[in-house]
N, CA, C and O of each residue as an XYZ file, in Angstrom:
628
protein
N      -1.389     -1.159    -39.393
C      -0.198     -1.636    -40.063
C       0.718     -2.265    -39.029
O       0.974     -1.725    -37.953
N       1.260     -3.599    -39.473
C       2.095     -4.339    -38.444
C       3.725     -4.078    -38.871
O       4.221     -3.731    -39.943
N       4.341     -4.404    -37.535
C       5.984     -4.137    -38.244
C       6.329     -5.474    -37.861
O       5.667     -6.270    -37.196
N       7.799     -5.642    -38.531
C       8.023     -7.108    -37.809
C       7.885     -8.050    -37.209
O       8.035     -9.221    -37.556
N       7.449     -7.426    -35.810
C       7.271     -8.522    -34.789
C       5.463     -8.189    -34.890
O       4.945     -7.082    -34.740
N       4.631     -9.700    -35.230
C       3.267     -9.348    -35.013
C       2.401     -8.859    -34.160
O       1.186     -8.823    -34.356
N       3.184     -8.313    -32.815
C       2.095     -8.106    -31.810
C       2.191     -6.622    -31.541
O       1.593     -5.880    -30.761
N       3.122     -6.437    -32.424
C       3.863     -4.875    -32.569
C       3.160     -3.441    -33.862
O       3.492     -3.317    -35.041
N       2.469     -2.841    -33.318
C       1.178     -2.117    -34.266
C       1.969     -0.790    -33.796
O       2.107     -0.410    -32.633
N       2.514     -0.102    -35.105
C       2.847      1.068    -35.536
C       1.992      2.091    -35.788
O       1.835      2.732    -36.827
N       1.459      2.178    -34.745
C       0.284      3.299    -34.331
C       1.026      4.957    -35.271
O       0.112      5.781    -35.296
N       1.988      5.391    -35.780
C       1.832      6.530    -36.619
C       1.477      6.009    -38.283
O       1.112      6.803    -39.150
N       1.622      4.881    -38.459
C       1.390      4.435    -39.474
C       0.294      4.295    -40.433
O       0.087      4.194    -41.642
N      -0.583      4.357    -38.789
C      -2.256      4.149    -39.335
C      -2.815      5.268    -39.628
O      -2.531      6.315    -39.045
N      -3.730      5.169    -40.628
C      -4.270      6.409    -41.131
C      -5.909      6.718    -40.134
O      -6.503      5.887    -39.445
N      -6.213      7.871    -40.331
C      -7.820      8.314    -39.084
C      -8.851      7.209    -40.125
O      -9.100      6.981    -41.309
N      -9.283      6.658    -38.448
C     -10.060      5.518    -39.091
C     -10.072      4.350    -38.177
O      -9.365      4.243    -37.175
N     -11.214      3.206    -38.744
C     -10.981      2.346    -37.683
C     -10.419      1.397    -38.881
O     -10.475      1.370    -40.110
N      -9.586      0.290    -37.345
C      -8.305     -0.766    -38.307
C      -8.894     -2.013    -37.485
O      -9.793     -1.766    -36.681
N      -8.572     -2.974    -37.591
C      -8.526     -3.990    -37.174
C      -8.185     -5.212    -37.199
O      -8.525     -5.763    -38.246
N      -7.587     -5.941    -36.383
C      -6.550     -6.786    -36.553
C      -6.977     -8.688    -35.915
O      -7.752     -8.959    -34.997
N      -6.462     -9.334    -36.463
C      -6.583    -10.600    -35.522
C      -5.750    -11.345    -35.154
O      -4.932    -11.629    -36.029
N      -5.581    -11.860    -34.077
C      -4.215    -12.784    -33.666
C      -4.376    -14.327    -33.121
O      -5.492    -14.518    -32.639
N      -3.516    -15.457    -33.093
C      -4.001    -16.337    -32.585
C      -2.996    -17.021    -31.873
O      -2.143    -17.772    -32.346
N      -3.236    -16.573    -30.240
C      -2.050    -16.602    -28.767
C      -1.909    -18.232    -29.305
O      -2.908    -18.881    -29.617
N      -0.460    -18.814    -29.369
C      -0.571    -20.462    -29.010
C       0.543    -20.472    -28.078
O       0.757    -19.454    -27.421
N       1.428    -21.709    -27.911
C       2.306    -22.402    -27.123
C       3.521    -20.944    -27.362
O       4.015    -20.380    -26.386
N       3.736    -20.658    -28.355
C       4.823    -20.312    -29.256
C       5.021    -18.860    -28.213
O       6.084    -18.565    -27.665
N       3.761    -18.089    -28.107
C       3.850    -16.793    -28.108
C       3.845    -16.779    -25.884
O       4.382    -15.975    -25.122
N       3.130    -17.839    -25.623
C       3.515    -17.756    -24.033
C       4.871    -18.203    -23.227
O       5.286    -17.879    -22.115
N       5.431    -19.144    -24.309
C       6.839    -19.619    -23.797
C       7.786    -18.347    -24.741
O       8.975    -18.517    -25.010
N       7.238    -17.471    -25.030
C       8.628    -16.687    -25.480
C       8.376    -15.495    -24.257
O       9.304    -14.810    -23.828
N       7.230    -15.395    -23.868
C       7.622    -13.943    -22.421
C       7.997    -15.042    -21.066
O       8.013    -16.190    -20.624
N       8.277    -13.560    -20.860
C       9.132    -14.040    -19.207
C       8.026    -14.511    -18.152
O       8.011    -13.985    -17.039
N       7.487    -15.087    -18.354
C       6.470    -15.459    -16.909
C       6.550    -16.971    -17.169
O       7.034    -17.692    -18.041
N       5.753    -17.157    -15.851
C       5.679    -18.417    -15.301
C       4.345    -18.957    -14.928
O       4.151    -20.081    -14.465
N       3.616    -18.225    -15.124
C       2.034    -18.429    -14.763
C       1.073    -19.496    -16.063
O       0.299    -20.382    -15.699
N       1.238    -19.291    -16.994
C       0.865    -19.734    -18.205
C       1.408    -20.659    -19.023
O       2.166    -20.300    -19.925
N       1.081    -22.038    -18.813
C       1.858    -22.918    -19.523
C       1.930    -22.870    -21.442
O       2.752    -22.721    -22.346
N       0.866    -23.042    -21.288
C       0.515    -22.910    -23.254
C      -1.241    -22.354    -23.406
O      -2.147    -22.033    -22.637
N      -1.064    -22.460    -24.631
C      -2.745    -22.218    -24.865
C      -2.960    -22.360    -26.441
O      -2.236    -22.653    -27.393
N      -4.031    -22.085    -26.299
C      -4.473    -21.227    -27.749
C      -6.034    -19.989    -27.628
O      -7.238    -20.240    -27.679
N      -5.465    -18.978    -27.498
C      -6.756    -17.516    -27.577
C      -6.676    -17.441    -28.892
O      -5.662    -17.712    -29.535
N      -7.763    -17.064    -29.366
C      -8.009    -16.094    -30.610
C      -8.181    -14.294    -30.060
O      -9.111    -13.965    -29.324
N      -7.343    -13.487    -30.459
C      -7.611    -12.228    -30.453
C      -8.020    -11.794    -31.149
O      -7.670    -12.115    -32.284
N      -9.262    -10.546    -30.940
C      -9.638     -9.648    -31.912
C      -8.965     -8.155    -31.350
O      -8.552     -8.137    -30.191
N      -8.882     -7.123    -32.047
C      -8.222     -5.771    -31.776
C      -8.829     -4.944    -32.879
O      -8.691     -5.078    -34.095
N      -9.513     -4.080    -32.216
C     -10.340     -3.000    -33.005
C      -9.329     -1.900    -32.729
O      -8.722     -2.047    -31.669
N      -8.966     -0.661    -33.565
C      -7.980      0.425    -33.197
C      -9.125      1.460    -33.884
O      -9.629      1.333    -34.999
N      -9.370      2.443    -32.964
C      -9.752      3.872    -33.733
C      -8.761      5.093    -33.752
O      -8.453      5.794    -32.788
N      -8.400      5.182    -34.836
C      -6.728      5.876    -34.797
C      -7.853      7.442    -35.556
O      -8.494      7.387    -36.606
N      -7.740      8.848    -34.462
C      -7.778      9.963    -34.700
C      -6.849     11.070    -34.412
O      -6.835     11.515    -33.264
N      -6.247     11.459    -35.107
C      -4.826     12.309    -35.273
C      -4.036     11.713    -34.389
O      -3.812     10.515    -34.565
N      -3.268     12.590    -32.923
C      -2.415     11.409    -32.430
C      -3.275     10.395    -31.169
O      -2.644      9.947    -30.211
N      -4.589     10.169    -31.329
C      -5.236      9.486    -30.493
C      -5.895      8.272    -31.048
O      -6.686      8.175    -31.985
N      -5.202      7.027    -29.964
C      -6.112      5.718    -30.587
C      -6.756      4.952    -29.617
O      -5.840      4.707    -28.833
N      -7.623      4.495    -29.243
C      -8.919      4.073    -29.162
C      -8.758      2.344    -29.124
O      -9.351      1.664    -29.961
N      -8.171      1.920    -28.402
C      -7.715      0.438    -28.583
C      -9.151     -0.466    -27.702
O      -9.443     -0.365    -26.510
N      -9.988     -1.497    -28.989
C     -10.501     -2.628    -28.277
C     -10.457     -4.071    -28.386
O     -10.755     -4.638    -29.437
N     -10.127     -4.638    -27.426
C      -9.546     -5.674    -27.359
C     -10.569     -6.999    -27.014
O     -11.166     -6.994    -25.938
N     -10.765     -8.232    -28.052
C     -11.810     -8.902    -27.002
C     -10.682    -10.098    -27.550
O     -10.007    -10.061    -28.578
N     -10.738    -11.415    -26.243
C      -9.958    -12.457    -26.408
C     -10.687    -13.961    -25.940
O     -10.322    -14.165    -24.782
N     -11.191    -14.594    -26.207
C     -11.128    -16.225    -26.298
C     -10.344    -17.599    -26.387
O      -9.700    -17.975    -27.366
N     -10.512    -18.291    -25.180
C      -9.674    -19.280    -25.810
C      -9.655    -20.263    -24.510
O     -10.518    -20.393    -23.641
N      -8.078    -21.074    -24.689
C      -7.792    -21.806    -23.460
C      -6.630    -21.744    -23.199
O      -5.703    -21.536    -23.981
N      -6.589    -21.946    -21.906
C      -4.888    -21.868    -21.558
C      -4.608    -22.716    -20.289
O      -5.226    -22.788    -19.227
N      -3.344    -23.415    -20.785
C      -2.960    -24.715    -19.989
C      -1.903    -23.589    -18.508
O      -1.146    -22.652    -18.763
N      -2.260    -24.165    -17.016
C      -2.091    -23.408    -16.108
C      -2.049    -24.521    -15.296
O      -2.770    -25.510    -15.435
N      -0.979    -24.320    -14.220
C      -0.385    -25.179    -12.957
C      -1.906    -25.465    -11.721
O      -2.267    -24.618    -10.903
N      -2.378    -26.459    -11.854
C      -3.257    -26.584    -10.878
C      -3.097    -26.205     -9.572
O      -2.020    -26.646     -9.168
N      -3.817    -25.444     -8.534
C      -3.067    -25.119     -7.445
C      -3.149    -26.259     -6.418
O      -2.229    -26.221     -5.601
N      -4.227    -27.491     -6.223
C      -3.928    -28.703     -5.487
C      -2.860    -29.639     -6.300
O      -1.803    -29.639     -5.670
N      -2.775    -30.422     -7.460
C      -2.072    -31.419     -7.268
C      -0.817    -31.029     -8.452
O      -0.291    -31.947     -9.081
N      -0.368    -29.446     -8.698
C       0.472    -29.293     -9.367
C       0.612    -29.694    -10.789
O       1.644    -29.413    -11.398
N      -0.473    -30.404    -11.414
C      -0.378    -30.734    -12.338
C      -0.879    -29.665    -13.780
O      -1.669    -28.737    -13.610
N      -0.363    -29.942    -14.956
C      -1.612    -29.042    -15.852
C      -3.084    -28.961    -15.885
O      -3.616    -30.060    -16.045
N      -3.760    -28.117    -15.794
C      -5.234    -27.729    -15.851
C      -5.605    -26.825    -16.692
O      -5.035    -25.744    -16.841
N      -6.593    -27.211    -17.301
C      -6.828    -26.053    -18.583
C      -7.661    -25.411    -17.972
O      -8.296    -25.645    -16.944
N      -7.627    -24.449    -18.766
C      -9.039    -23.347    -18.098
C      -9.009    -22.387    -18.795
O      -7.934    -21.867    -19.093
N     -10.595    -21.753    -19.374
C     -11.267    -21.201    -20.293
C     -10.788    -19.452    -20.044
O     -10.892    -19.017    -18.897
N     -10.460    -18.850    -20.758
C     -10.547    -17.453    -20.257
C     -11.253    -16.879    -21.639
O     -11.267    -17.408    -22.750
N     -11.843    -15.607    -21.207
C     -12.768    -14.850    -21.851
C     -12.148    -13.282    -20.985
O     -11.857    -13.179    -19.793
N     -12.080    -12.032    -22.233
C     -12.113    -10.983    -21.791
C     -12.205     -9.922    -22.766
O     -11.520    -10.201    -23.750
N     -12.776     -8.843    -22.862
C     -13.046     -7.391    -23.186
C     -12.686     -6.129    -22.565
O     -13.350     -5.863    -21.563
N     -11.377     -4.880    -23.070
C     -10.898     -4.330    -22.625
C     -10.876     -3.021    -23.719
O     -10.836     -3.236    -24.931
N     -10.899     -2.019    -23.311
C      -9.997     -0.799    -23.837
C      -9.357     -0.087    -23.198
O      -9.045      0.065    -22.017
N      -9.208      0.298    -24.017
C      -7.652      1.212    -23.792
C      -7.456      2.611    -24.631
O      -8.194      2.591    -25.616
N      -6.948      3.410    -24.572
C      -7.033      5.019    -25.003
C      -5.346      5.269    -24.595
O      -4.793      5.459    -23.512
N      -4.729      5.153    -26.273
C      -3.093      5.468    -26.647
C      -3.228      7.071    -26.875
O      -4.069      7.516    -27.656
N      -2.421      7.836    -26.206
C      -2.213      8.933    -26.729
C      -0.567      8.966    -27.159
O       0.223      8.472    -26.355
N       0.001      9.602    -28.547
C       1.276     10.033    -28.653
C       1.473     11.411    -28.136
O       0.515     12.184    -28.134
N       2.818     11.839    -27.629
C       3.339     12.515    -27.184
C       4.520     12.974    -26.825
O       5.276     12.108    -26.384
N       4.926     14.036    -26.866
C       6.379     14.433    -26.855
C       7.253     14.133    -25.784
O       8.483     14.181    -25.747
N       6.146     13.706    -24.623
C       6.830     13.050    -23.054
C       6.061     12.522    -22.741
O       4.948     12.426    -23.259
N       6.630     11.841    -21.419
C       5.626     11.116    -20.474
C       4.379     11.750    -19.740
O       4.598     12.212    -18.620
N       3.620     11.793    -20.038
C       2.408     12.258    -19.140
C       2.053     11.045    -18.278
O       2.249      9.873    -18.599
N       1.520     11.472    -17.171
C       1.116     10.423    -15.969
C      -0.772     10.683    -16.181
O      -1.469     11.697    -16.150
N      -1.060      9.316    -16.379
C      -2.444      9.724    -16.577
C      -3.190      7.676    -16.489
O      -3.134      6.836    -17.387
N      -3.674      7.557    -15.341
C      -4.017      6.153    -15.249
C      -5.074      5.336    -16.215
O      -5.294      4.126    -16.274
N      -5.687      6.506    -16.999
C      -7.033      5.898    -17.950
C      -6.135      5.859    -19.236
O      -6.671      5.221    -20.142
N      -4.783      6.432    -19.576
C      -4.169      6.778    -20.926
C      -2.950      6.203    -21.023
O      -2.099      6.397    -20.156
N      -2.754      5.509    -21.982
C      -1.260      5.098    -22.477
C      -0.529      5.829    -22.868
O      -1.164      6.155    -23.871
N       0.816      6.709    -22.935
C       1.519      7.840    -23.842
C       2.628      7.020    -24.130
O       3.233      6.360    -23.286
N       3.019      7.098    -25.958
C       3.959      6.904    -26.408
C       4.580      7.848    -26.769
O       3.867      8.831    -26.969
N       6.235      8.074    -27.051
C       6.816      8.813    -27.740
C       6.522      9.060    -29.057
O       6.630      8.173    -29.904
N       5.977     10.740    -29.449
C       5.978     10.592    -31.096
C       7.107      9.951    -31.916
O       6.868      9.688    -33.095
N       8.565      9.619    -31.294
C       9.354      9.686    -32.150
C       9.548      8.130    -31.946
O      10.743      8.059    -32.233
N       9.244      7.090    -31.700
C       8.763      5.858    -31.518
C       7.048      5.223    -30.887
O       6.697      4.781    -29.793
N       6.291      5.465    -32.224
C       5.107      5.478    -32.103
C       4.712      4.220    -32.118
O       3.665      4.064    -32.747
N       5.431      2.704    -31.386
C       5.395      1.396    -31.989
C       4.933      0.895    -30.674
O       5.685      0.855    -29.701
N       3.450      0.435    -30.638
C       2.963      0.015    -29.431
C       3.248     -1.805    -29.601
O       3.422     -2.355    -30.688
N       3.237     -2.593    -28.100
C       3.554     -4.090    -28.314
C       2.456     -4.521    -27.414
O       2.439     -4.444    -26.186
N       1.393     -5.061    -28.338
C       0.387     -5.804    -27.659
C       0.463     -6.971    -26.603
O      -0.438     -7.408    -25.888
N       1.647     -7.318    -26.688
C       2.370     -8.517    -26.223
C       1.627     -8.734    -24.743
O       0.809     -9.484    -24.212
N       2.378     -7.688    -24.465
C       2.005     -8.217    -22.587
C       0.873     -7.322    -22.035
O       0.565     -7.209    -20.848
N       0.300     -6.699    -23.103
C      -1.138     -6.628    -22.420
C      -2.367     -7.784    -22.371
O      -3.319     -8.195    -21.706
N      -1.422     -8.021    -23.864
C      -2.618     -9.274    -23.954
C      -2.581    -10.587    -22.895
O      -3.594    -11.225    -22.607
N      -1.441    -10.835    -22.448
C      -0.794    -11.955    -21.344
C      -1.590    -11.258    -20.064
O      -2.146    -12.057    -19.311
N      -1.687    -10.003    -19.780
C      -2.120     -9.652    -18.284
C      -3.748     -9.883    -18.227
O      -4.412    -10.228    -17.250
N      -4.157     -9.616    -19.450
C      -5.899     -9.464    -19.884
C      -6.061    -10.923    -19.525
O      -6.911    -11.087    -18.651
N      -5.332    -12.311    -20.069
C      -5.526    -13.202    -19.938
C      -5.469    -14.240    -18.150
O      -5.919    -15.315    -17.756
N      -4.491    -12.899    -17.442
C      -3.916    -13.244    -16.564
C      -5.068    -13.119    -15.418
O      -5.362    -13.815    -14.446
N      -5.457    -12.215    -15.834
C      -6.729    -11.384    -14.803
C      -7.822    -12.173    -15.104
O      -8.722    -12.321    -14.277
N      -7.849    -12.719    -16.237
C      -9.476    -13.221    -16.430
C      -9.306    -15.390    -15.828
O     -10.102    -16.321    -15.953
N      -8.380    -15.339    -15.433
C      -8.235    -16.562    -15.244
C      -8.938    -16.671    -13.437
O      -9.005    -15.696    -12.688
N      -9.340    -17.947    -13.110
C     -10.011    -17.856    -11.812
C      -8.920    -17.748    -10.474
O      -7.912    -18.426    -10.676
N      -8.925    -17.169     -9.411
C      -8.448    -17.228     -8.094
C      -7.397    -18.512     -8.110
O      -6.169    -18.575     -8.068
N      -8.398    -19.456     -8.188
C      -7.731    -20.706     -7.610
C      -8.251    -21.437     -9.153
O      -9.365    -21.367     -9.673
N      -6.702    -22.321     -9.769
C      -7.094    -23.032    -10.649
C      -7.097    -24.265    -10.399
O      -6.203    -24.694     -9.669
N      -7.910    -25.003    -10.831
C      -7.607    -26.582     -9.853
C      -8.490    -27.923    -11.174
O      -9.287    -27.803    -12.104
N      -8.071    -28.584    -10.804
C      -9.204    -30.140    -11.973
C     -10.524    -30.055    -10.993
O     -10.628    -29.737     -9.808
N     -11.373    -30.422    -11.858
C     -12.760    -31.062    -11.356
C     -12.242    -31.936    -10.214
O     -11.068    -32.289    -10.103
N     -13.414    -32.307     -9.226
C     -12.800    -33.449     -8.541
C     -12.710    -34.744     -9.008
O     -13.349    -35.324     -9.886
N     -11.760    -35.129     -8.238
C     -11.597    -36.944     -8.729
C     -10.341    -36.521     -9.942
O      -9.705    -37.494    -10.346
N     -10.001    -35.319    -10.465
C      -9.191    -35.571    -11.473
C      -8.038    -35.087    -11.408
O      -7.216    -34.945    -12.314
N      -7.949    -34.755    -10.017
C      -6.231    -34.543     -9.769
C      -5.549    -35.406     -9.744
O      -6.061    -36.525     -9.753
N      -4.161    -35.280     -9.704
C      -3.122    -36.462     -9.287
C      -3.372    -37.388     -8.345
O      -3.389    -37.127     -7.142
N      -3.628    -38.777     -8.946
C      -3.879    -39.429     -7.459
C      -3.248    -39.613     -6.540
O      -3.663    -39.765     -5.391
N      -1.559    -39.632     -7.113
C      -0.840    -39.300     -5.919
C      -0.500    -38.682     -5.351
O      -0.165    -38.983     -4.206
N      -0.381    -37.291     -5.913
C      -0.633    -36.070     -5.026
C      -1.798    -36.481     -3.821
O      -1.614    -36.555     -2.606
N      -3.321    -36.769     -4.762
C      -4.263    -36.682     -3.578
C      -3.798    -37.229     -2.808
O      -3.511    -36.398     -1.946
N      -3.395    -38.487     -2.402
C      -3.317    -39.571     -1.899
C      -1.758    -38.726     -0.596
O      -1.733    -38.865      0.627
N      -1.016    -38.168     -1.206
C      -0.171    -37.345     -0.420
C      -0.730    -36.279      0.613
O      -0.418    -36.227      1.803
N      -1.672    -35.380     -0.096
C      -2.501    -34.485      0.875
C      -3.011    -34.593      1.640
O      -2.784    -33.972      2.679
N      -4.462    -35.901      1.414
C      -5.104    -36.955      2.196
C      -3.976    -37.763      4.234
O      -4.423    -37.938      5.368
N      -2.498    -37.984      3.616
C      -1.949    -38.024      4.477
C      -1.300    -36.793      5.624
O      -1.194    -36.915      6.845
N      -1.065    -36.045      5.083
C      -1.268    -34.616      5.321
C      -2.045    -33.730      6.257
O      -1.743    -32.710      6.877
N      -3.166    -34.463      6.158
C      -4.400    -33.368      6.165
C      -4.309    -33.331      7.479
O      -3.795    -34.274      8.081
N      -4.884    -32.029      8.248
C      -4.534    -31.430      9.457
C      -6.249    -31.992      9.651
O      -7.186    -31.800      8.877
N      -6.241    -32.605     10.732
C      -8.060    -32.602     11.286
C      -8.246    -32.108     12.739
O      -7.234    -32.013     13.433
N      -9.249    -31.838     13.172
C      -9.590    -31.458     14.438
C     -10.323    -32.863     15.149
O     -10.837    -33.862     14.646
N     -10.125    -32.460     16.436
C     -11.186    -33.313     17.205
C     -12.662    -33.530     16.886
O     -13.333    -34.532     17.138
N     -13.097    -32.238     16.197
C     -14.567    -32.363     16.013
C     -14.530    -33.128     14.583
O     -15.495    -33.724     14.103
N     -13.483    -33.029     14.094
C     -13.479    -33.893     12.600
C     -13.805    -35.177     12.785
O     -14.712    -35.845     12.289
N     -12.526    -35.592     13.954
C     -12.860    -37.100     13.906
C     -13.860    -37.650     14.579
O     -14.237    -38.809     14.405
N     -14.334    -36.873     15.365
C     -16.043    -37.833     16.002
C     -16.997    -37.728     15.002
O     -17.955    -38.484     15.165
N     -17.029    -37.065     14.074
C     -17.942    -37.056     13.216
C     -17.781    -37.985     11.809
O     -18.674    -37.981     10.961
């Protein structure tokens, strides 16, 4: 069961059982969080929940594309991300410290998919994002190219 905001799953709400949900990340939902890494996109999310008394069972698989700052010529670069995750929500009356487990307050049982789903996407993106060659900025290239630090053994060769 969703509340208001769609990325927002009212984990006491759900009855024992599996639920499942679908979402579809675009421009809308990366320019409303606070980062800077992710220009736009479009993922399709899937979210499987196995909700047993106060324990849920969260799986997450995501597809798609997402527009990202090239790291040579600064420009936009798309690039494919793919990822599969779970996760294990427990409710609870406090914070427990536990690195494999999420704990929410029973008395606000309202989990926000939001920025897990942004980090899943964040992680699955490559090291270095960059264009094929030949398809960066030519004037960037053409800037770097002037730039470029060479050695002695560079230039006899």
């Amino acid at each position: 069961m969703a509340t208001e905001k769609p990325l927002n799953i009212d984990l006491g709400a759900l009855t024992a059982g599996r639920h499942c949900f679908e979402y579809k990340l675009d421009d809308a939902f990366f320019s409303a969080l606070d980062q800077d890494v992710v220009l736009g996109g479009s993922v399709s999310v899937s979210v499987q929940i196995i909700a047993q008394e106060d324990t849920f069972k969260l799986s997450l698989s995501l597809e798609g594309t997402v527009e990202v700052t090239c790291d040579r010529c600064l420009d936009p670069v798309t690039e494919s991300v793919e990822a599969e995750d779970e996760l294990l929500i427990k409710l609870a009356a406090h914070d427990d410290e536990d690195e494999n487990c999420v704990y929410l307050d029973m008395t606000h049982p309202v989990f926000d998919l939001g920025w897990l789903l942004y980090e899943e996407i964040s992680v699955s993106l490559p090291i270095v994002c960059r264009h094929q060659p030949g398809e960066c900025n030519p004037q960037m290239e053409e800037l770097l190219q002037a730039h470029l630090c060479t050695t002695i053994e560079d230039e006899e060769n």
